[in-house]
Amino acid sequence: MTLYLNEHRALEERSVYRRMILEGRKRGLDIYVFTPADVHPGGKQIEAMVFHEGKGWSREWRSFPDLIFDRCRIQRNRRFQQLLAFREKYGHLLFLNRPLRNKWTIHQTLLQKANFREHLPETALFQDMSDVNRMLKVSSLVYLKPINGTGGRGILRIERSSSEANTVLVQGRDQKRRIITPRKVHLSRLGALLQHWNMKDKYLVQKGIQLQLPNGRVHDYRMLVQKNGEGQWELTGCAGRMGAEKSVTSNLHGGGQAIAMDRLMKQWIEDDDLRAEINTTAEKFGIDVASFLEDTYGDLCELALDLAIDRSGRIYLLEVNPKPAREVFARIGERDIYYKAITQPLEYALWVYRNRPPGTARKPASPKPVSQKSPRVKRKNKAK
């Protein structure tokens, strides 16, 4: 289940869905793509998008699926409202994954576990400029992030000048991912500059981590953890990302470049033993985070973690993405990992179906995300 990008029924991941459909067919899975807008008003059938090799995409009326893989990302329009209504009306169906909360709530949730705290940058919910000023007193670098933002949209980087007192450099991207022209601003004028961003209760103020490579570009790492065919969390892969020139984020959609993790990390940390230790720690951390969030919010089948690593090797969690893209692995030539990233949800779906207790309900996610009730989840008789 996904969402159209516009009124012309454009889809963001059509090539990935095509590959999943073909791989699913090899495993006996009948997979189709739909959005909440494709559900018949009577609520019994779906005008699904199906793919047949040699014929391409077509539309077919289908009954409701036995398993739903939710790939819907946040939008600020009526299509997202249709999604919320679908989740509420059909919450009893069997979903492979449930929505997570916003970045602030996830951060607060992870803070509850002592083992996670050292990996979480100091973060506050923006109420007024005093939050930014307070963070700038303890850190020379501060990031402002939308609590529901994706793809680097609306992120601002504020750094104190080392040569000019009470002056900061403001950089970032607007809501359309366009790079904002860097500006030097006196601290007394910073509030006026940010006023039109409408940040109250919608932004995070986060202590920044210096991640600029010798070439001046920022970098981080995208880790993908997924459930396997035995219902267990495991690491699928981790890739490096280097931001575009003058970009404050490394997102690929914002012009970033994908680089093999080890190759990128060698530019940052020379010690071989330390890099090996980082890899081991990061893998355990990623799996622990996924398990904890699933225990807290309900069924999940995959998560992407955006990680930062400082010069000492300390790992920081920048963001959790419950609807991760996979192309970063294809871009660095790791085809086996890319294939695994596509097929793991299919293997997990088969495991869920084959191991359902006959005649019993899947336990409801608790607590539920906003806009959802907590209905019982019924199991059905056939897999699609």
C-alpha positions as a printed Julia matrix, in Angstrom:
384×3 Matrix{Float64}:
   0.0     0.0     0.0
   1.37    3.35   -1.04
   0.23    6.89   -1.88
   0.09    8.65   -5.21
   2.47   11.58   -5.51
   0.03   13.75   -7.44
  -3.36   13.81   -9.17
  -1.89   11.95  -12.17
  -1.41    8.78  -10.12
   2.38    8.96  -10.19
   4.19    6.48   -7.92
   7.56    7.03   -6.3
   8.87    3.45   -6.2
   7.29    1.79   -9.21
  10.52   -0.01  -10.21
  10.92   -1.44   -6.69
   7.32   -2.64   -6.66
   7.8    -4.29  -10.05
  10.82   -6.16   -8.73
   8.96   -7.2    -5.57
   6.0    -8.48   -7.59
   8.25  -10.62   -9.81
  10.27  -11.96   -6.87
   7.08  -12.6    -4.92
   5.64  -14.62   -7.78
   8.63  -16.97   -7.56
   7.7   -17.55   -3.92
   4.03  -18.16   -4.53
   2.96  -14.68   -3.46
   0.34  -12.78   -5.43
   1.37   -9.15   -4.93
  -0.37   -6.03   -6.12
  -0.04   -2.3    -5.45
  -2.84   -0.03   -4.29
  -3.55    3.25   -2.53
  -6.47    4.12   -0.22
  -7.95    6.04   -3.15
  -8.24    2.76   -5.1
 -10.64    1.13   -2.64
 -14.15    0.73   -4.06
 -16.71    2.86   -2.19
 -18.44   -0.36   -1.18
 -15.31   -1.36    0.69
 -15.07   -4.89   -0.69
 -12.75   -4.56   -3.69
  -9.65   -2.66   -4.74
  -8.76   -1.36   -8.19
  -5.21   -2.69   -7.95
  -2.11   -2.09  -10.02
  -0.61   -5.38  -11.2
   2.49   -6.12  -13.23
   2.98   -8.96  -15.71
   6.31   -9.54  -17.39
   6.04   -8.79  -21.1
   2.76   -6.9   -20.61
   3.69   -4.23  -18.1
   1.34   -2.56  -15.62
  -2.44   -2.86  -15.75
  -5.48   -2.37  -13.51
  -7.51   -5.23  -12.06
 -10.27   -5.45   -9.48
  -9.01   -7.5    -6.54
 -10.34   -8.57   -3.17
  -8.66   -7.21   -0.05
  -5.2    -8.7     0.56
  -4.36  -11.03    3.41
  -1.19   -9.08    4.23
  -0.54   -5.37    3.77
   2.97   -3.92    3.45
   2.49   -0.21    4.27
   4.86    1.97    2.23
   2.93    5.23    2.73
   5.02    8.28    3.56
   3.81   11.5     5.12
   2.19   14.0     2.77
   0.44   17.26    3.6
  -2.69   16.81    1.49
  -6.02   15.03    1.22
  -4.33   11.8     0.06
  -2.73   11.46    3.47
  -6.08   12.07    5.13
  -7.46    9.21    3.01
  -4.66    7.04    4.36
  -5.48    7.88    7.98
  -9.12    7.02    7.32
  -8.1     3.71    5.71
  -5.91    2.73    8.65
  -8.73    3.47   11.06
 -11.42    1.66    9.09
  -9.33   -1.36    8.16
  -7.05   -1.53   11.18
  -8.25   -5.11   11.8
  -6.42   -6.32    8.67
  -2.99   -7.91    8.95
  -0.25   -5.29    8.42
   3.42   -6.24    8.21
   4.29   -2.85    9.68
   2.59   -0.09   11.59
   3.31    3.67   11.52
   5.84    5.13   13.91
   5.42    8.44   15.66
   7.22   11.7    14.82
  10.93   12.29   15.41
  10.41   13.97   18.76
   8.29   11.17   20.18
  10.72    8.53   18.89
  13.62   10.41   20.48
  11.8    10.59   23.8
  10.91    6.91   23.57
  14.51    5.86   22.9
  15.71    7.99   25.83
  13.86    5.61   28.14
  16.47    2.93   27.49
  19.78    3.69   29.21
  21.87    1.87   26.59
  20.59    4.18   23.87
  21.26    7.52   25.56
  24.93    7.82   24.63
  23.91    7.47   20.97
  21.29   10.24   20.99
  22.37   13.84   20.29
  21.0    16.35   22.8
  17.59   17.36   21.43
  14.76   19.73   22.4
  11.35   20.54   20.96
  11.36   24.09   19.6
   9.07   26.42   21.53
  10.81   29.75   20.96
  14.24   31.19   20.18
  15.43   30.62   23.74
  15.7    26.9    22.86
  18.08   27.68   19.99
  20.1    30.18   22.02
  20.39   27.71   24.89
  21.72   25.0    22.57
  24.19   27.39   20.93
  25.68   28.09   24.37
  26.64   24.45   24.82
  27.4    23.62   21.2
  28.97   25.6    18.39
  26.79   23.69   15.91
  23.0    23.3    16.02
  20.51   21.71   13.61
  16.83   22.59   13.28
  14.74   19.72   11.87
  11.01   19.32   11.13
   9.58   16.65   13.4
   7.83   15.05   10.4
  10.27   16.0     7.66
  11.79   13.59    5.13
  14.49   13.78    2.49
  16.3    16.73    4.07
  13.4    19.15    3.58
  13.37   22.2     5.82
  16.58   21.4     7.71
  18.7    24.32    8.91
  22.31   24.27   10.12
  23.4    27.06   12.47
  27.07   27.36   13.38
  28.73   29.92   15.65
  31.5    31.88   13.99
  34.97   31.24   15.4
  36.21   34.66   14.28
  33.24   36.99   14.72
  31.62   37.33   18.13
  27.83   36.79   18.37
  27.65   35.79   14.72
  26.32   32.58   13.21
  26.32   31.05    9.75
  22.89   29.8     8.66
  22.63   27.19    5.91
  20.07   24.59    4.91
  17.31   23.5     2.55
  13.77   24.75    2.12
  10.67   22.55    2.04
  11.32   21.75   -1.63
  14.89   20.58   -0.85
  16.4    23.66   -2.53
  19.7    24.76   -1.0
  19.39   28.05    0.87
  22.09   30.64    0.24
  24.36   30.63    3.33
  23.99   33.8     5.44
  26.0    35.31    8.25
  23.65   36.68   10.89
  24.12   38.45   14.2
  22.56   36.43   17.02
  20.2    39.31   17.77
  18.75   38.98   14.23
  18.52   35.18   14.13
  14.98   35.09   15.52
  13.72   37.5    12.85
  15.35   35.39   10.12
  13.66   32.2    11.35
  10.28   33.74   12.11
   8.63   32.77    8.81
   9.57   29.09    9.24
   6.67   28.57   11.7
   8.62   26.23   13.96
   6.7    26.1    17.26
   5.96   22.46   18.17
   6.94   21.46   14.63
  10.75   21.5    14.83
  13.54   19.9    16.8
  16.59   21.76   18.06
  19.47   19.31   18.0
  23.1    19.51   19.0
  25.17   19.18   15.85
  27.98   16.72   15.18
  30.88   17.83   13.03
  30.73   15.55    9.98
  32.49   17.56    7.31
  35.04   15.56    5.33
  38.33   17.13    4.16
  36.5    18.13    0.94
  34.02   20.15    3.01
  31.04   17.87    2.37
  28.99   16.33    5.16
  28.57   12.58    5.44
  26.65    9.94    7.37
  25.6     6.29    7.07
  22.31    4.63    6.13
  21.78    1.31    7.93
  18.95   -1.0     6.88
  17.69   -3.62    9.35
  14.9    -6.01    8.35
  13.0    -9.02    9.58
  14.15  -12.22    7.86
  12.35  -15.39    6.83
  12.48  -16.64   10.41
  10.87  -13.54   11.89
  14.13  -12.23   13.36
  15.73   -8.81   13.02
  19.04   -8.74   11.17
  21.33   -6.27    9.44
  20.77   -6.15    5.7
  23.44   -3.56    4.91
  24.98   -0.2     5.68
  26.15    2.37    3.13
  27.85    5.74    3.32
  26.33    8.95    1.98
  28.17   12.15    1.13
  26.18   15.34    0.67
  26.22   17.56   -2.38
  28.45   20.62   -2.39
  27.11   23.31    0.02
  24.43   20.9     1.29
  23.9    20.46    5.03
  22.43   16.98    4.53
  23.64   13.84    2.77
  20.28   12.69    1.34
  20.5    11.11   -2.1
  17.32   12.9    -3.23
  19.06   16.15   -2.37
  22.01   15.41   -4.66
  24.02   13.27   -2.24
  26.4    10.54   -3.34
  26.34    6.91   -2.19
  29.69    5.43   -1.16
  30.6     2.02    0.27
  30.66    2.31    4.08
  34.23    1.07    4.57
  35.6     3.29    1.82
  33.94    6.37    3.3
  34.88    5.55    6.87
  38.55    5.2     5.92
  38.5     8.9     5.0
  37.28    9.67    8.51
  38.89    7.09   10.81
  42.27    5.58    9.94
  42.5     2.94   12.68
  41.44   -0.48   11.3
  40.58   -1.91   14.72
  38.42    1.07   15.6
  36.51    0.78   12.33
  35.87   -2.91   13.02
  34.62   -2.06   16.5
  32.34    0.62   15.07
  30.81   -1.87   12.62
  30.09   -4.37   15.38
  28.63   -1.76   17.72
  26.5    -0.19   14.97
  24.99   -3.54   13.94
  23.99   -4.45   17.5
  22.65   -0.94   18.1
  20.52   -1.01   14.94
  18.93   -4.35   15.8
  18.34   -3.28   19.41
  16.62   -0.06   18.3
  14.37   -1.92   15.86
  13.37   -4.48   18.49
  12.67   -1.81   21.1
  10.54    0.33   18.76
   8.56   -2.71   17.65
   7.9    -3.66   21.28
   6.72   -0.09   21.88
   4.66    0.73   18.79
   3.68   -2.6    17.28
   4.5    -4.66   14.21
   7.45   -3.59   12.08
   9.34   -5.4     9.34
  12.13   -2.98    8.43
  13.74    0.26    9.57
  16.48    2.51    8.27
  18.73    4.24   10.77
  20.72    7.31    9.76
  23.93    7.2    11.76
  26.68    9.75   12.37
  30.13    8.76   13.61
  32.43   11.32   15.17
  36.24   11.29   15.01
  36.49    9.25   18.21
  34.26    6.51   16.78
  31.17    7.35   18.81
  27.95    6.48   17.02
  24.97    8.85   17.0
  21.45    8.15   15.8
  20.28   11.05   13.63
  16.96    9.68   12.45
  14.8     6.56   12.19
  12.98    5.94    8.92
  10.19    3.31    8.91
   9.69    3.51    5.11
  13.26    3.25    3.83
  14.38    3.41    0.23
  16.88    0.81   -1.0
  18.62    2.41   -3.95
  21.66    3.44   -1.91
  22.92   -0.17   -2.18
  22.35   -0.33   -5.92
  24.23    2.93   -6.37
  27.36    1.58   -4.69
  27.24   -1.64   -6.7
  26.24   -3.91   -3.8
  23.71   -5.83   -5.88
  23.45   -8.77   -3.48
  22.49   -6.44   -0.63
  20.05   -4.57   -2.87
  18.43   -7.89   -3.82
  18.22   -8.87   -0.15
  16.69   -5.48    0.73
  13.91   -6.14   -1.78
  13.27   -9.8    -0.95
  13.52   -9.79    2.86
  10.0    -8.3     3.33
   8.66  -11.08    1.07
  10.37  -13.8     3.1
   9.09  -12.23    6.29
   5.55  -12.01    4.88
   5.65  -15.74    4.19
   6.88  -16.41    7.71
   4.09  -14.29    9.22
   1.45  -16.11    7.21
   2.77  -19.62    7.82
   3.25  -19.1    11.55
  -0.03  -17.43   12.42
  -1.84  -19.25   15.23
  -5.02  -20.69   13.64
  -8.15  -18.87   14.71
  -6.31  -16.35   16.86
  -5.76  -12.62   16.51
  -2.46  -10.86   16.16
  -1.97   -8.74   19.26
  -2.72   -5.04   18.65
   0.11   -2.53   18.57
   0.32   -0.66   21.84
   0.35    2.26   22.13
  -1.18    3.13   18.77
   0.03    6.07   16.67
  -2.15    9.16   16.6
  -5.31    8.89   14.46
  -5.59    5.13   15.02
  -7.7     3.1    17.39
  -6.55   -0.22   18.81
  -8.76   -2.81   17.09
  -8.12   -6.51   17.14
  -6.18   -7.74   14.11
  -7.84  -10.69   12.43
  -5.94  -13.32   10.5
  -7.24  -14.51    7.18
  -6.96  -17.79    5.31
  -4.82  -17.18    2.26
  -1.67  -15.26    1.41
  -1.4   -12.73   -1.35
